Coordinates of C-alpha atoms in Angstrom, one line a residue:
M8 CA -117.0 171.4 -132.6
N9 CA -115.8 168.1 -132.9
A10 CA -115.2 165.9 -129.3
N11 CA -111.6 166.2 -130.0
S12 CA -111.2 170.0 -129.9
I13 CA -113.7 169.9 -127.0
D14 CA -111.5 167.2 -125.5
R15 CA -108.5 169.7 -125.7
I16 CA -110.1 172.8 -124.6
I17 CA -111.2 170.3 -121.7
K18 CA -107.2 169.5 -121.0
E19 CA -106.2 173.2 -121.2
T20 CA -108.5 174.1 -119.0
K21 CA -107.6 171.0 -115.9
R22 CA -104.4 172.5 -116.5
K23 CA -104.3 175.5 -115.8
K24 CA -106.5 174.9 -112.3
I25 CA -103.1 172.1 -111.8
I26 CA -99.7 174.2 -112.6
S27 CA -101.1 177.8 -110.2
N28 CA -99.2 180.7 -110.9
F29 CA -98.1 179.7 -106.7
L30 CA -96.6 176.5 -107.9
V31 CA -94.3 178.2 -110.6
L32 CA -93.4 181.0 -108.7
A33 CA -92.6 178.8 -105.3
V34 CA -90.5 176.7 -107.4
I35 CA -88.4 179.5 -108.7
S36 CA -88.2 180.4 -105.2
S37 CA -87.1 177.4 -104.0
L38 CA -83.7 177.3 -106.5
L39 CA -83.2 180.7 -105.6
V40 CA -82.2 179.2 -102.3
I41 CA -79.2 178.0 -103.2
D42 CA -77.4 181.3 -103.3
F43 CA -78.6 181.3 -99.2
F44 CA -77.1 177.6 -98.4
P45 CA -74.5 177.7 -95.6
Y46 CA -72.1 174.9 -96.2
F47 CA -72.9 172.3 -93.8
K48 CA -69.3 171.3 -93.2
T49 CA -68.4 170.4 -96.7
F50 CA -65.1 171.2 -98.2
E51 CA -67.7 172.3 -101.6
I52 CA -71.0 174.7 -101.3
I53 CA -71.8 172.8 -104.7
N54 CA -72.1 169.3 -103.1
P55 CA -75.2 170.1 -101.0
Q56 CA -76.5 172.6 -103.4
F57 CA -76.9 169.9 -106.2
L58 CA -78.4 167.1 -103.6
Y59 CA -80.9 170.9 -102.6
L60 CA -81.5 170.7 -107.0
S61 CA -82.0 166.8 -106.9
L62 CA -84.6 167.0 -104.2
I63 CA -86.6 169.6 -106.4
N64 CA -86.3 167.1 -109.3
L65 CA -87.8 164.5 -107.3
I66 CA -91.0 166.4 -106.0
L67 CA -91.8 167.7 -108.9
G68 CA -91.6 164.5 -110.9
L69 CA -93.8 162.4 -108.6
Y70 CA -96.0 165.9 -108.2
F71 CA -95.8 165.5 -112.3
Y72 CA -96.2 161.2 -112.4
F73 CA -99.4 161.6 -110.2
N74 CA -100.6 164.2 -112.4
S75 CA -99.7 163.0 -115.8
D76 CA -102.5 164.5 -117.9
I77 CA -100.1 167.7 -117.5
T78 CA -97.0 166.5 -119.4
S79 CA -98.1 164.6 -122.0
A80 CA -100.4 166.0 -124.3
A81 CA -98.6 169.7 -124.8
V82 CA -95.0 169.1 -123.3
F83 CA -93.5 166.4 -124.9
P84 CA -94.5 166.9 -128.0
L85 CA -92.2 170.2 -128.1
L86 CA -89.7 168.7 -126.9
K87 CA -89.7 166.0 -129.6
R88 CA -89.9 168.6 -132.1
S89 CA -87.2 171.2 -130.6
V90 CA -83.8 171.4 -131.8
I91 CA -82.7 172.4 -129.3
F92 CA -84.0 169.7 -126.8
K93 CA -82.4 167.2 -129.3
L94 CA -79.0 169.0 -129.5
Y95 CA -78.8 168.8 -125.4
C96 CA -80.6 165.5 -125.2
A97 CA -76.8 164.2 -127.5
F98 CA -74.7 166.4 -125.5
I99 CA -75.9 164.8 -122.6
L100 CA -75.0 161.2 -124.3
L101 CA -71.9 162.3 -125.8
C102 CA -70.7 163.4 -122.4
G103 CA -71.6 159.2 -120.7
I104 CA -70.0 157.9 -123.8
S105 CA -67.0 160.0 -123.3
I106 CA -66.8 157.4 -120.2
F107 CA -64.9 154.8 -122.5
A108 CA -61.9 157.2 -122.7
A109 CA -61.3 157.9 -119.4
K110 CA -58.7 157.2 -116.8
N111 CA -60.9 157.9 -113.4
V112 CA -64.5 156.6 -114.4
P113 CA -66.1 158.2 -110.5
L114 CA -65.0 161.5 -112.2
V115 CA -67.2 160.7 -115.1
Y116 CA -69.9 159.9 -113.0
T117 CA -69.4 162.3 -110.6
K118 CA -70.0 165.7 -113.3
L119 CA -72.1 163.7 -115.5
T120 CA -74.5 162.7 -112.0
E121 CA -74.3 167.0 -112.1
I122 CA -75.6 168.1 -115.4
V123 CA -78.3 164.7 -116.1
I124 CA -79.9 167.2 -112.2
V125 CA -79.9 170.4 -114.4
F126 CA -81.2 168.7 -117.5
C127 CA -84.1 167.1 -115.2
L128 CA -84.4 170.8 -113.7
F129 CA -85.3 172.2 -117.4
I130 CA -87.4 169.5 -118.1
N131 CA -89.7 170.2 -115.1
L132 CA -89.0 174.3 -115.9
T133 CA -90.7 173.2 -119.3
I134 CA -93.4 171.4 -117.4
L135 CA -93.9 174.4 -115.3
L136 CA -93.7 177.3 -117.7
K137 CA -96.0 176.1 -120.6
D138 CA -99.4 178.3 -120.7
K139 CA -97.4 180.3 -117.6
L140 CA -95.1 183.0 -119.5
D141 CA -97.9 185.8 -118.6
I142 CA -96.5 185.7 -115.5
L143 CA -93.1 186.7 -116.3
Y144 CA -92.9 190.2 -114.4
K145 CA -94.0 187.8 -111.0
I146 CA -90.8 185.9 -111.3
I147 CA -89.0 189.2 -112.1
L148 CA -90.1 190.4 -108.8
V149 CA -88.7 186.9 -107.3
V150 CA -85.7 187.3 -108.7
G151 CA -85.3 190.8 -107.9
I152 CA -86.2 190.2 -104.2
S153 CA -83.3 187.4 -104.2
A154 CA -80.8 189.7 -106.0
F155 CA -81.3 192.4 -103.0
I156 CA -80.8 189.8 -99.9
Q157 CA -77.9 188.7 -101.7
A158 CA -76.2 191.7 -102.4
W159 CA -77.1 193.5 -99.2
Q160 CA -75.3 190.7 -97.2
Q161 CA -72.4 191.9 -98.4
L162 CA -73.0 195.3 -98.9
Y163 CA -73.9 195.6 -95.2
N164 CA -70.1 195.1 -94.0
F165 CA -69.3 198.1 -96.3
I166 CA -72.1 200.5 -94.6
I167 CA -71.5 199.0 -91.0
I168 CA -67.9 198.4 -90.8
P169 CA -67.2 196.0 -88.2
K170 CA -64.8 197.6 -85.4
N171 CA -61.1 197.0 -85.8
A172 CA -62.4 195.5 -89.4
S173 CA -59.8 196.2 -92.3
I174 CA -61.3 197.3 -95.9
I175 CA -59.3 194.9 -98.0
D176 CA -60.0 191.8 -95.6
L177 CA -63.6 192.5 -96.1
L178 CA -63.4 193.0 -99.7
N179 CA -61.1 189.7 -99.8
T180 CA -63.8 187.6 -97.9
M181 CA -66.8 188.8 -100.0
K182 CA -68.1 185.1 -101.8
G183 CA -71.7 184.9 -100.0
N184 CA -72.4 181.0 -99.8
T185 CA -71.4 180.5 -103.7
G186 CA -68.3 179.3 -103.7
N187 CA -65.8 182.2 -104.2
I188 CA -65.6 185.7 -105.5
N189 CA -66.2 185.8 -108.7
I190 CA -68.9 183.1 -108.9
L191 CA -70.5 185.5 -106.8
A192 CA -70.3 188.2 -109.0
A193 CA -71.3 186.4 -111.7
S194 CA -74.7 185.3 -109.9
L195 CA -75.7 188.8 -109.3
T196 CA -74.6 189.6 -113.4
I197 CA -77.1 187.1 -114.5
K198 CA -80.4 188.5 -112.9
V199 CA -79.3 191.8 -113.9
P200 CA -81.5 191.5 -116.8
F201 CA -84.6 190.4 -114.5
L202 CA -83.9 193.8 -113.3
L203 CA -83.8 195.7 -116.3
L204 CA -86.9 194.7 -117.6
G205 CA -88.6 195.1 -114.6
I206 CA -87.4 198.9 -113.8
T207 CA -88.7 199.2 -117.3
Y208 CA -91.7 197.8 -117.2
F209 CA -93.0 198.6 -113.2
S210 CA -94.0 202.3 -111.9
G211 CA -94.4 203.3 -108.3
Y212 CA -92.7 201.0 -105.7
K213 CA -92.4 198.6 -107.4
R214 CA -89.9 200.2 -109.6
F215 CA -87.8 202.3 -107.1
F216 CA -87.4 198.9 -105.3
L217 CA -85.9 197.1 -108.3
L218 CA -84.0 200.8 -108.8
A219 CA -82.7 199.9 -105.1
V220 CA -81.8 196.3 -106.3
L221 CA -80.3 197.3 -109.2
F222 CA -77.8 199.8 -107.2
S223 CA -77.0 196.7 -105.1
V224 CA -76.6 194.5 -107.4
T225 CA -74.0 196.8 -109.8
T226 CA -72.2 198.2 -106.2
V227 CA -71.2 194.3 -105.4
I228 CA -70.5 193.3 -108.4
F229 CA -67.8 196.6 -109.0
L230 CA -66.6 195.5 -105.3
T231 CA -65.7 192.4 -106.6
G232 CA -63.2 193.7 -108.9
A233 CA -64.2 190.4 -111.2
R234 CA -63.6 191.1 -114.7
T235 CA -66.2 189.1 -116.8
P236 CA -69.3 190.9 -115.5
L237 CA -68.1 194.4 -116.3
I238 CA -67.7 192.8 -119.9
N239 CA -71.4 191.2 -119.7
L240 CA -72.8 194.6 -118.1
F241 CA -71.6 196.5 -120.8
L242 CA -73.1 194.1 -123.5
I243 CA -76.4 193.6 -121.6
Y244 CA -76.7 197.8 -121.2
L245 CA -76.2 198.0 -125.5
I246 CA -78.8 195.7 -126.2
Y247 CA -81.2 196.2 -124.5
S248 CA -80.7 199.9 -125.0
I249 CA -80.6 199.1 -128.4
Y250 CA -84.0 197.7 -128.2
L251 CA -85.5 200.6 -125.9
L252 CA -84.7 203.1 -128.7
K253 CA -85.5 200.4 -132.0
N254 CA -89.1 200.6 -130.8
S255 CA -89.1 204.0 -130.6
F256 CA -86.4 207.2 -130.3
A257 CA -89.2 208.6 -128.1
K258 CA -88.3 211.2 -125.1
S259 CA -90.0 207.9 -122.8
S260 CA -86.9 205.5 -124.4
F261 CA -84.0 208.4 -123.3
I262 CA -86.0 208.5 -119.5
K263 CA -86.0 204.4 -119.4
I264 CA -82.5 204.6 -120.5
L265 CA -81.3 207.1 -118.3
Y266 CA -83.3 205.3 -115.1
L267 CA -81.2 202.0 -115.7
I268 CA -78.0 203.6 -115.9
I269 CA -78.2 206.4 -112.7
P270 CA -77.9 203.1 -110.3
V271 CA -74.8 201.8 -111.9
L272 CA -73.2 205.5 -111.6
T273 CA -74.2 206.0 -108.1
A274 CA -73.1 202.4 -107.9
I275 CA -69.8 203.6 -109.2
L276 CA -68.9 206.4 -107.1
F277 CA -69.6 203.7 -104.1
A278 CA -67.5 201.3 -105.4
N279 CA -64.6 203.5 -105.6
S280 CA -65.5 205.5 -102.3
I281 CA -65.0 201.2 -100.3
F282 CA -61.6 200.8 -103.2
E283 CA -59.6 204.6 -102.3
K284 CA -60.5 203.5 -97.9
S285 CA -58.5 199.6 -98.9
K286 CA -55.7 201.7 -100.3
D287 CA -54.3 198.4 -102.4
K288 CA -53.1 198.9 -105.1
G289 CA -54.1 195.3 -107.2
R290 CA -57.3 194.2 -107.8
Y291 CA -59.1 197.1 -105.5
Q292 CA -57.1 200.0 -106.7
S293 CA -60.3 201.6 -108.5
L294 CA -62.6 200.5 -110.9
E295 CA -60.9 202.4 -113.5
N296 CA -58.0 200.6 -113.2
R297 CA -59.6 196.9 -113.2
V298 CA -61.3 197.4 -117.1
S299 CA -57.7 199.0 -117.8
Q300 CA -56.4 195.3 -116.7
I301 CA -59.2 193.3 -119.5
N302 CA -56.2 192.5 -121.8
T303 CA -54.1 189.3 -121.9
E304 CA -51.1 190.9 -120.1
D305 CA -51.7 190.4 -116.6
A306 CA -51.0 187.3 -114.7
S307 CA -54.3 186.1 -114.3
S308 CA -54.9 186.5 -118.2
Q309 CA -51.8 184.8 -118.8
A310 CA -52.8 181.9 -116.9
R311 CA -55.9 181.2 -118.5
L312 CA -54.4 181.5 -121.9
I313 CA -51.7 178.6 -120.6
Y314 CA -55.2 176.5 -119.4
W315 CA -56.6 177.0 -122.6
G316 CA -53.4 176.2 -125.0
N317 CA -53.3 172.8 -122.7
A318 CA -57.0 171.8 -123.6
I319 CA -56.6 172.2 -126.9
E320 CA -52.8 169.8 -126.9
M321 CA -55.7 167.2 -125.1
T322 CA -58.0 168.4 -127.9
K323 CA -55.7 167.6 -130.6
K324 CA -54.1 164.0 -129.2
N325 CA -58.0 162.8 -127.8
P326 CA -60.4 164.2 -130.9
I327 CA -63.0 161.2 -130.7
L328 CA -64.2 160.5 -127.0
G329 CA -61.6 163.9 -125.0
I330 CA -59.6 162.5 -122.1
G331 CA -63.3 161.5 -120.1
F332 CA -66.1 163.8 -118.8
G333 CA -64.6 165.4 -115.8
N334 CA -61.4 164.2 -116.4
Y335 CA -59.2 167.8 -116.7
Q336 CA -58.6 168.2 -113.8
L337 CA -56.3 164.8 -113.5
E338 CA -55.5 164.9 -117.2
S339 CA -54.3 168.6 -116.7
I340 CA -51.8 168.0 -114.2
P341 CA -48.5 167.0 -116.4
Y342 CA -49.5 169.9 -118.3
E343 CA -48.9 172.5 -115.7
R344 CA -45.5 171.3 -114.3
T345 CA -43.7 173.4 -116.4
F346 CA -45.6 176.9 -115.1
E347 CA -47.0 176.0 -111.4
N348 CA -45.5 174.0 -108.7
D349 CA -45.8 171.1 -107.2
S350 CA -49.5 172.4 -104.9
N351 CA -51.3 174.3 -107.0
V352 CA -53.1 172.6 -109.7
S353 CA -56.3 174.3 -112.0
L354 CA -59.7 172.1 -111.4
H355 CA -61.6 174.0 -115.1
V356 CA -59.7 175.3 -118.1
H357 CA -61.5 178.6 -117.6
N358 CA -63.8 178.1 -120.5
D359 CA -67.1 175.6 -120.8
F360 CA -66.1 175.4 -124.1
L361 CA -62.8 174.5 -124.1
E362 CA -63.1 172.2 -121.5
I363 CA -66.0 169.8 -123.2
F364 CA -63.7 169.8 -125.8
A365 CA -60.9 168.5 -124.1
E366 CA -63.2 166.0 -122.2
T367 CA -65.1 164.9 -124.8
G368 CA -64.2 165.0 -127.9
V369 CA -64.7 167.4 -130.5
I370 CA -68.0 166.1 -132.6
N371 CA -69.2 167.3 -128.8
G372 CA -67.5 170.6 -128.4
L373 CA -69.2 171.6 -131.5
I374 CA -72.9 170.6 -130.3
Y375 CA -72.5 171.9 -126.7
F376 CA -71.6 175.3 -128.9
A377 CA -74.0 174.8 -131.2
L378 CA -76.7 174.8 -128.5
F379 CA -76.0 178.7 -127.8
V380 CA -76.0 179.1 -131.3
F381 CA -79.3 178.3 -131.6
L382 CA -80.2 179.7 -128.3
F383 CA -78.9 183.2 -129.5
I384 CA -80.2 182.5 -132.7
V385 CA -83.7 181.7 -131.8
N386 CA -84.2 183.6 -129.4
L387 CA -82.4 187.0 -131.7
K388 CA -85.0 186.5 -133.8
N389 CA -87.9 186.2 -131.9
V390 CA -87.2 190.0 -130.8
V391 CA -86.6 191.3 -134.2
K392 CA -89.9 189.6 -135.5
S393 CA -92.4 188.8 -132.9
E394 CA -95.9 190.6 -133.7
E395 CA -96.5 189.7 -129.7
S396 CA -94.9 191.7 -127.5
N397 CA -95.4 189.2 -124.2
N398 CA -93.0 186.7 -126.9
A399 CA -90.6 189.5 -128.0
I400 CA -89.8 190.2 -124.5
V401 CA -89.4 186.7 -123.4
S402 CA -87.1 186.1 -126.3
L403 CA -85.5 189.5 -125.1
L404 CA -84.9 188.3 -121.2
T405 CA -83.7 184.3 -122.4
L406 CA -81.4 186.4 -125.0
L407 CA -80.0 188.4 -122.3
V408 CA -79.6 185.4 -119.6
V409 CA -77.7 183.4 -122.8
I410 CA -75.3 186.3 -123.2
V411 CA -74.3 186.6 -119.2
Y412 CA -74.1 183.0 -119.4
G413 CA -72.5 182.7 -122.4
V414 CA -68.9 185.2 -122.2
D415 CA -69.1 183.5 -118.7
S416 CA -68.7 179.9 -120.1
F417 CA -66.2 181.8 -122.4
F418 CA -63.9 182.6 -119.8
N419 CA -65.1 180.8 -115.9
F420 CA -67.1 177.6 -115.2
P421 CA -70.6 178.3 -114.9
M422 CA -72.1 174.3 -116.4
Y423 CA -70.6 173.2 -113.0
R424 CA -71.7 175.7 -110.5
P425 CA -75.4 175.2 -109.5
T426 CA -76.2 179.2 -108.5
M427 CA -75.6 179.1 -112.5
S428 CA -77.1 176.2 -113.5
I429 CA -80.0 177.1 -112.5
F430 CA -80.1 179.9 -115.5
F431 CA -79.0 177.7 -117.6
S432 CA -81.9 175.2 -117.4
L433 CA -84.2 178.4 -116.6
M434 CA -83.0 179.5 -120.1
I435 CA -83.7 177.1 -122.6
A436 CA -86.4 175.8 -121.2
L437 CA -88.1 179.4 -121.9
T438 CA -87.0 179.1 -125.2
V439 CA -89.0 175.8 -125.9
V440 CA -92.2 177.1 -124.3
N441 CA -92.1 180.6 -125.7
K442 CA -94.7 179.9 -128.5
F443 CA -93.1 182.3 -131.4
N444 CA -90.6 180.0 -130.8
H445 CA -92.2 176.9 -132.0
K446 CA -92.9 178.0 -135.2
N447 CA -89.6 178.1 -135.9
L448 CA -86.0 176.2 -135.0
A449 CA -86.7 175.8 -131.5

């Protein structure tokens, strides 16, 4: 054994001693805490949340600076070889360059600061998770505990209904600490893939706990009446069921799928019982009615189509640098005068991809879209071809998170919500550090 090999083994041993499992789990837990943040008398919950994420980045950055041997030999070479990392860097760079086309420069600085915070979080998570994928199921338990608390903050009011409270008022005020009801639903939906993997892996009390979490989470999702999470739940269950059956058509695979379906069916019955009590004829009439409204004919869908059309028009007029990162909320006003009243204006396109096209130009829009395509292809390829089961499981989880985030990006604006952005950082970090990926595109 030569001197270089000995040095490498010593460094690996030191690294494992420095980055403990406890540290990784503590950081993941600290990130999930943002779902329980109070508003601190601010107008938008995202402001204290982004400030909190920046403090976590700062603390981790200082820790890694004083333990530089953790980062230099292992992580940065991976990033240099990663196509996904290069796409991500190019995306942020072009977002910054769009400042030269912006009418409102402070808006660019504000939004650029937010995505740089998320980028730094990705770097920190990459460093943390390198050689730590063996604790994936411990991370799943942490996410499960967070999801349980988050869901029961909402369900409590429907189990023990306050005196003289109106069911419809309780439904309308559901938002948790996320900002609004749709973001609450999205932040819970993106945790469902973790629950599915945990339920099929664990046995005993841990499985029963995660089954209870799955029931709680899906119940709240159904009660919100949000439609995008319904699409995501269908896709998650479809892909995960195919994965289970692909490995084996044995009875055990069908039993696992049944375990996953029963909590959702129970949640549907419970949610519909609440809807019946509300006597609402609109959003909260029934889950079946809400599913039937997944089309382009209702008012909400029509508004989205108008926003999308406006974004396309802006892109056509400013194809190179766009209108300036974050400037859609300002530039959209002239377009919306024809169908919105004077006191109402959209702040987002309700499609992150089209918003990036409009704000930063066609090239950067394609780069952002390509980032998701690479994440999807790399993880799907690993799920299908990886010979190591742990690598395949990590890629499966990442793939499901990419799908949830990607679909939500198509209908909403998760890029600007920290509760979703932490999973954006996580799914990129997991893709980069998954060892099998290093032999391929990532």
